[in-house]
Coordinates of C-alpha atoms and ligand atoms in Angstrom, one line a residue:
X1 CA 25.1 112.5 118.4
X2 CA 22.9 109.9 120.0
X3 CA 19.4 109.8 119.3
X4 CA 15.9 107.2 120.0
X5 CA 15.7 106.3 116.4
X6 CA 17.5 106.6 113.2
X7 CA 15.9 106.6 110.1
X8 CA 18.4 106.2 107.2
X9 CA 16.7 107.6 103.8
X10 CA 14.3 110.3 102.4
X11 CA 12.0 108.9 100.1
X12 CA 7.8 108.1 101.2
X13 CA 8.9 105.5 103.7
X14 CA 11.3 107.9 105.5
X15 CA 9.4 111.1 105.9
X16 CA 6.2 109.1 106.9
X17 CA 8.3 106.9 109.5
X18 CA 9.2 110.6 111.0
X19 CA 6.0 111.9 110.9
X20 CA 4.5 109.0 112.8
X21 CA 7.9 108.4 115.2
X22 CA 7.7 112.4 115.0
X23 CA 4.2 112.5 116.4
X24 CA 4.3 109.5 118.9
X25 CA 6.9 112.0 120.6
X26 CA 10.4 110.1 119.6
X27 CA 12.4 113.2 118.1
X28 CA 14.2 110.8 115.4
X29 CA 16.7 112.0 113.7
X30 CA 16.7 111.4 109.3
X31 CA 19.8 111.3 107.6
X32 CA 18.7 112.2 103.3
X33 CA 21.4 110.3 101.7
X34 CA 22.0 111.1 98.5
X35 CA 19.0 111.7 96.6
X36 CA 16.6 113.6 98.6
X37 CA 13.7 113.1 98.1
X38 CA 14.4 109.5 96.9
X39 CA 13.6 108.1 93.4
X40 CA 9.8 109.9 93.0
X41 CA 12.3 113.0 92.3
X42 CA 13.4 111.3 89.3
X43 CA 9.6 111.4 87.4
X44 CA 7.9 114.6 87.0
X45 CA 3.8 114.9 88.4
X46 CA 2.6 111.9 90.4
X47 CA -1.0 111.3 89.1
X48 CA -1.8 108.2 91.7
X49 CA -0.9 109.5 95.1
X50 CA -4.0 109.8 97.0
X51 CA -5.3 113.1 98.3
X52 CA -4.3 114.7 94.9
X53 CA -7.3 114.8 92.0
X54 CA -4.9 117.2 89.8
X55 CA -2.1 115.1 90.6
X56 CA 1.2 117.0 92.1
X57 CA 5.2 117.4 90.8
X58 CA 7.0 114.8 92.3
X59 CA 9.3 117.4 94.3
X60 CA 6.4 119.2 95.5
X61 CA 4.6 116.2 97.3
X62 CA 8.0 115.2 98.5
X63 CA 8.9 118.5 100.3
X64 CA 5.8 118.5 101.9
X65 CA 6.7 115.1 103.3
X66 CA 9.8 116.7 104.5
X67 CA 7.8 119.5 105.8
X68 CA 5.2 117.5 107.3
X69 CA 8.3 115.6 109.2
X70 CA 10.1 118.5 110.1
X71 CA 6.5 120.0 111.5
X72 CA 6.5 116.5 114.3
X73 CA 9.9 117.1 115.7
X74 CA 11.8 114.9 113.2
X75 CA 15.6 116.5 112.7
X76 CA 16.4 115.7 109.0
X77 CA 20.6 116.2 108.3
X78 CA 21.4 116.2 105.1
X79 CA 24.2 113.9 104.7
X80 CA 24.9 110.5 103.7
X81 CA 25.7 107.4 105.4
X82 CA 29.3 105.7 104.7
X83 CA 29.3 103.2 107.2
X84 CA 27.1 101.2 109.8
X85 CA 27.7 98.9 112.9
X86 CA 24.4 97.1 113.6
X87 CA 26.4 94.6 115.7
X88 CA 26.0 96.1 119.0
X89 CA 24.0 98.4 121.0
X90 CA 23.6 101.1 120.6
X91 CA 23.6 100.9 117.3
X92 CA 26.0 103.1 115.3
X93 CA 26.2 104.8 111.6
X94 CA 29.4 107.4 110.8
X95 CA 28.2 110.1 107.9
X96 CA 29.8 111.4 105.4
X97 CA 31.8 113.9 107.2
X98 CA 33.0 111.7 110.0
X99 CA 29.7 112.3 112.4
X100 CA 28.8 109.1 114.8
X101 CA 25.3 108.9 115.3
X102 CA 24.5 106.6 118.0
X103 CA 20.5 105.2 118.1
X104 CA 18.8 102.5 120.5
X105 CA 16.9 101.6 117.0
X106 CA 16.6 102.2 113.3
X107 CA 14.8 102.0 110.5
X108 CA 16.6 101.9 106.8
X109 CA 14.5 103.0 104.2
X110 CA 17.5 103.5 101.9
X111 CA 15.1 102.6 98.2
X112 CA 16.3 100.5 95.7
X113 CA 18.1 102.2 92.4
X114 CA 16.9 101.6 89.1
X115 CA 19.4 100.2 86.4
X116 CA 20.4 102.4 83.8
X117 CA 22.3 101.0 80.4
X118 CA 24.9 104.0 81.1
X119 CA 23.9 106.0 77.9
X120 CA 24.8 109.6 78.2
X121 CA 21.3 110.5 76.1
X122 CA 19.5 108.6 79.7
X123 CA 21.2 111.4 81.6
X124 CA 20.5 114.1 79.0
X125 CA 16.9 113.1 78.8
X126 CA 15.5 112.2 81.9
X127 CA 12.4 113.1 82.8
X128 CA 11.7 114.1 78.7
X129 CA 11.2 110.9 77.4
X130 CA 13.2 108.9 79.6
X131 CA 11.6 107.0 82.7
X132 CA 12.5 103.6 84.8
X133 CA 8.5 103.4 86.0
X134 CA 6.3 102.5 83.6
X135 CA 3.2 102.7 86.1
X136 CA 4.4 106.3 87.3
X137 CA 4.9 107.9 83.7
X138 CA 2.9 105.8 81.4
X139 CA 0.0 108.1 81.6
X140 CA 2.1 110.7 80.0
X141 CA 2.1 108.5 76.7
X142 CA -1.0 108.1 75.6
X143 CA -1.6 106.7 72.3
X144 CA 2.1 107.6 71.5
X145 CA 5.0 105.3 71.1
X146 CA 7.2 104.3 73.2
X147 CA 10.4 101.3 73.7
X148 CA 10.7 99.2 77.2
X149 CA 13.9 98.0 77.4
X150 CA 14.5 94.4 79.2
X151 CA 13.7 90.7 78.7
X152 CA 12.7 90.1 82.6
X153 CA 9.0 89.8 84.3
X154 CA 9.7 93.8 84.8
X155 CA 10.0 94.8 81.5
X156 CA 6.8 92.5 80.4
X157 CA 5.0 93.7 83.3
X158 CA 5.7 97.3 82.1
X159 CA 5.3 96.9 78.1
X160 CA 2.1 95.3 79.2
X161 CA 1.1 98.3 81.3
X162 CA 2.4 100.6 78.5
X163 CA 0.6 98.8 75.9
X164 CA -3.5 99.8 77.8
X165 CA -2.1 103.3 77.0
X166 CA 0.1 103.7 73.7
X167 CA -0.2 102.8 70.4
X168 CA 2.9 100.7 70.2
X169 CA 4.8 99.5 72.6
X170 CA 8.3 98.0 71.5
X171 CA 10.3 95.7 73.7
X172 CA 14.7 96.1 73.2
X173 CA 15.9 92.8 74.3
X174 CA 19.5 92.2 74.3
X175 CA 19.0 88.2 74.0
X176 CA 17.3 86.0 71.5
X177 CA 14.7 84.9 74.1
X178 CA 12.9 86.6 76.9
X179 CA 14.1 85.7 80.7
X180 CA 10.3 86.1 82.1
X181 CA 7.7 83.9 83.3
X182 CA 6.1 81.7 80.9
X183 CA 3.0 83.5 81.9
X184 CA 4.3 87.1 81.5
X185 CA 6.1 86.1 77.8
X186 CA 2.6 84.6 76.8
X187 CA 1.1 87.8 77.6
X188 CA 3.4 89.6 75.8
X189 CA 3.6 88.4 72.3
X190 CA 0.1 87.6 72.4
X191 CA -0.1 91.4 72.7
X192 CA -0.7 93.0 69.3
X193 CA 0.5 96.3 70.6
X194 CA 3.7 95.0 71.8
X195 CA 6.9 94.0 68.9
X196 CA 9.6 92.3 70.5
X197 CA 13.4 93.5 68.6
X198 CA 15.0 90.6 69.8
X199 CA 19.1 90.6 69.8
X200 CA 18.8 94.5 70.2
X201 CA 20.6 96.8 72.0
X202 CA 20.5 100.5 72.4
X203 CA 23.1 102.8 71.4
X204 CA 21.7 106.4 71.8
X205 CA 18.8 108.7 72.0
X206 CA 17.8 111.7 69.5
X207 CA 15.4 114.5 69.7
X208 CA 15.2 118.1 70.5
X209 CA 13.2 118.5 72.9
X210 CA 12.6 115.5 74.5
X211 CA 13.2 111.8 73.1
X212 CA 11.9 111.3 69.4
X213 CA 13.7 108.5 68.9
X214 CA 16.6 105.0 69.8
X215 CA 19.4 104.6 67.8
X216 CA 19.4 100.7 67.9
X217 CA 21.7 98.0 66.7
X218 CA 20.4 94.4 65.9
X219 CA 23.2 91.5 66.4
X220 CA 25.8 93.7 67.6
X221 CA 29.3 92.1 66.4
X222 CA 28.0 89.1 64.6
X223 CA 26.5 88.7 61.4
X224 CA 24.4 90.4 59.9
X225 CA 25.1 92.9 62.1
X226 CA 22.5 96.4 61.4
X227 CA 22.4 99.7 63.1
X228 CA 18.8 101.3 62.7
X229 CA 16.8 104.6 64.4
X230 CA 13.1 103.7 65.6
X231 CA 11.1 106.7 66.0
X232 CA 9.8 106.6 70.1
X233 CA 8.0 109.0 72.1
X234 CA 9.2 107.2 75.3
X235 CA 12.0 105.3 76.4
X236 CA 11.3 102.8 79.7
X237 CA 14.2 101.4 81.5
X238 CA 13.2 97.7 83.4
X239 CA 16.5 96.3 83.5
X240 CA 16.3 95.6 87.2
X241 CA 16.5 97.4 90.3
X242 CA 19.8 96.9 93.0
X243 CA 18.6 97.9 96.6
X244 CA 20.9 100.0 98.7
X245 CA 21.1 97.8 101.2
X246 CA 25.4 96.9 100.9
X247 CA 26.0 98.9 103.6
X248 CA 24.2 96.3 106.3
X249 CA 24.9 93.6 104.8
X250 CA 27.0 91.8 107.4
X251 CA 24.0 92.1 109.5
X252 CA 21.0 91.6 108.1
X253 CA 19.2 89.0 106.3
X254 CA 18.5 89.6 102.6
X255 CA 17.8 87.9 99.8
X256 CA 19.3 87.0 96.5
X257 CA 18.8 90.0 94.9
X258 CA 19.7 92.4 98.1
X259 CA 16.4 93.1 99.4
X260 CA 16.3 93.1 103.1
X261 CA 14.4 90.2 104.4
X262 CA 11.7 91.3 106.7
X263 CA 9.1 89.2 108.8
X264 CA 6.5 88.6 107.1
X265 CA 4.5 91.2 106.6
X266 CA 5.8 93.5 109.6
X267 CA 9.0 95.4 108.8
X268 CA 10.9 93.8 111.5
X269 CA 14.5 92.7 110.5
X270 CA 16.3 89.7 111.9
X271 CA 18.3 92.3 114.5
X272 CA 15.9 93.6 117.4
X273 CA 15.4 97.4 117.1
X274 CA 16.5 97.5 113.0
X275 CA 13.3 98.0 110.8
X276 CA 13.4 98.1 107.1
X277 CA 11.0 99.6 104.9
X278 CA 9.9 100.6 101.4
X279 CA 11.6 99.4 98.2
X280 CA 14.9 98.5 100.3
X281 CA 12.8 95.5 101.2
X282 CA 10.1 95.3 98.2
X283 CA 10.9 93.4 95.4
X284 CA 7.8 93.4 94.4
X285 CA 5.5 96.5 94.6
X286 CA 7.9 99.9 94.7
X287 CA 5.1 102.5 94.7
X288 CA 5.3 105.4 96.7
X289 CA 2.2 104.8 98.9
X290 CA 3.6 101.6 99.9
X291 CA 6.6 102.6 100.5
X292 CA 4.5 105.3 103.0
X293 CA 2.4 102.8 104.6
X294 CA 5.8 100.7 105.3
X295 CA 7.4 103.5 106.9
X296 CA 4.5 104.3 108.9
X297 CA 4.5 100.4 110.0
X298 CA 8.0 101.1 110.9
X299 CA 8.2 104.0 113.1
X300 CA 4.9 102.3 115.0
X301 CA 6.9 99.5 115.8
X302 CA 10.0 101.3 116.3
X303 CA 8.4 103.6 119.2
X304 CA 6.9 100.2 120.5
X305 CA 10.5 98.9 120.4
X306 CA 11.6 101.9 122.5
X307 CA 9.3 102.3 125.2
X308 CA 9.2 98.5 125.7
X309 CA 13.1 99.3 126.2
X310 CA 13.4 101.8 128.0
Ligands
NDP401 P1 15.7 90.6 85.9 O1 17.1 90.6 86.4 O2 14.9 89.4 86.0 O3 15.7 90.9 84.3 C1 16.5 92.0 83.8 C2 16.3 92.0 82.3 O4 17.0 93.1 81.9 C3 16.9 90.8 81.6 O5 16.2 90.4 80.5 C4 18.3 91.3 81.2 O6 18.8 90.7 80.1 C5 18.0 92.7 80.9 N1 19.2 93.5 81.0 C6 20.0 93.7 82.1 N2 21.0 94.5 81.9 C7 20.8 94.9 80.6 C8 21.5 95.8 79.7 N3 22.6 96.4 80.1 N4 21.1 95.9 78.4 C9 20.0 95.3 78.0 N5 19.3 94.5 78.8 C10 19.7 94.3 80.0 O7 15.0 91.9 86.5 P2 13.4 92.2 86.7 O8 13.4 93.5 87.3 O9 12.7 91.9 85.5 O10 12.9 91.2 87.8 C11 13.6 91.1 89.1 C12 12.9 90.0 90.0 O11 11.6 90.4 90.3 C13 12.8 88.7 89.2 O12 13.0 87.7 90.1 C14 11.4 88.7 88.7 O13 10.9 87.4 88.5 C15 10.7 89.4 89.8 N6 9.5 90.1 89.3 C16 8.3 89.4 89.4 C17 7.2 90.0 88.9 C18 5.9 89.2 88.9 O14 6.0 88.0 89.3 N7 4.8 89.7 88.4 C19 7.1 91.3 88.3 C20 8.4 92.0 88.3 C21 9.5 91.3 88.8 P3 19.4 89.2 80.1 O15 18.2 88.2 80.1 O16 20.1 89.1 78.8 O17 20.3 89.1 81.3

């Protein structure tokens, strides 16, 4: 298949750079990947999207992204990617099922993933109890109490966000110190909603329906080793995020952590024609509406890419 543009991923920034590419006439083709719907399908009703006062499910403002896409022209295939050649023109992605698709640009908007600790009980209760965005599901606990779990300038950032809405907010961290800023620690243990269990790692979830509480160990194999249940409402990944970005990696610029270096504030890449946008290149922000506002940057300077080379 060979098609104008290519946008690789279906979270925000993909469905709005097909709406936009789909309006300005383009036709692009959007492969989903492997989460439809991207990582918003992972919380349950988005409260700070605008143009919803009620707030709406996650999956609900997502398909009507899709729809909205679909509505412009834009031909969504749901498949993955396995495989990419940004080396030449045209430029050239195989799919899961063997499929070239051949594009005169693209725009990856592939997300970023979350780290989980690999608990079984994340699995079980995600979406009850369990969430890896603090400013997306926060509102949901309310002068209840929940655990962040991370030592980084995330996990502050998010027990300090937790903290304006729960009771208690406690921070699991693996080491004896905290890895974040000096500014973001401060603002932390000067918090008197916020304990920090130092040396403490997580070994399970309980609850019926929905997480009531972590079964934690403090000094895991040395001693004074002590395994203990804290009663939690709500259990908050920030151990980091890895953006899916691998696959272009012989090409494109990133940084150290993986996120695709962009310039400046447009979402040009270091190859002509090859956009990136939302959290595939955001370190930083990874909200949905700018992850949208990205992908609409994107696809407007995709479709000037095109007609410029045509
Ligand atoms: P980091 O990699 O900086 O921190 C991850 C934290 O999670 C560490 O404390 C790490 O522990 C802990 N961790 C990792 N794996 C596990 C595990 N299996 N069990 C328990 N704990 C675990 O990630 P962040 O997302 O915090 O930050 C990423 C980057 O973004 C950083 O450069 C950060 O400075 C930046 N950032 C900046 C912000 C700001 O300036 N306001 C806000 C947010 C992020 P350990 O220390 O033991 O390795």
């Amino acid at each position: 298949m060979k098609t104008k543009l290519l946008i690789i991923g279906s979270g925000p920034a993909g469905y709005t750079a097909g709406v936009y590419a789909g309006r300005a006439g383009i036709e692009p083709v959007l492969i989903e990947g492997i989460q439809p719907g991207g990582q918003l399908t992972t919380t349950t009703e988005v409260e700070n999207f605008p143009g919803f006062p009620e707030g709406i499910d996650a999956n609900e403002l997502m398909e009507n992204m899709r729809q909205q896409a679909e509505r412009f022209g834009t031909k969504i295939l749901s498949n993955i990617v396995t495989k990419a050649d940004l080396g030449t023109k045209p430029y050239k992605v195989w799919l899961d099922d063997g499929e070239e698709i051949q594009a005169d640009a693209v725009i990856i908007a592939t997300g970023a993933s979350a780290k989980y600790l690999g608990l079984a009980d994340e699995q079980k209760f995600m979406g009850q109890g369990v969430s890896a965005c603090a400013t997306c599901d926060g509102f949901f606990y309310r002068k209840k109490v929940v655990a962040v779990v991370g030592g980084g300038d995330t996990a502050c950032e998010e027990a300090s966000y937790l903290a304006g809405l729960a009771s208690k907010v406690y921070l699991i961290v693996r080491k004896p110190f905290l890895r974040a800023s000096q500014i973001m620690q401060d603002r932390v243990l000067n918090n008197e909603k916020i304990e920090v269990l130092f040396e403490t790692n997580t070994l399970g979830l309980y609850g019926e329906n929905g997480v009531e509480g972590a079964h934690l160990i403090y000094k895991k194999g040395e001693a004074g080793e002590r395994k203990y249940d804290l009663p939690i409402d709500g259990f908050f990944l920030a151990i980091g995020h890895h953006p899916n970005s691998d696959l272009f990696a012989p090409w494109l610029k990133r940084d150290e952590l993986g996120y695709i270096m962009t310039d400046g504030d447009s979402p040009r890449t270091n190859v002509a024609g090859v956009f990136a946008a939302g959290d595939v290149a955001d370190p930083h922000y990874r909200q949905a509406i700018i992850a949208a506002a990205s992908g609409a940057k994107a696809a407007m300077e995709a479709e000037k890419y095109i007609k410029d080379h045509e």
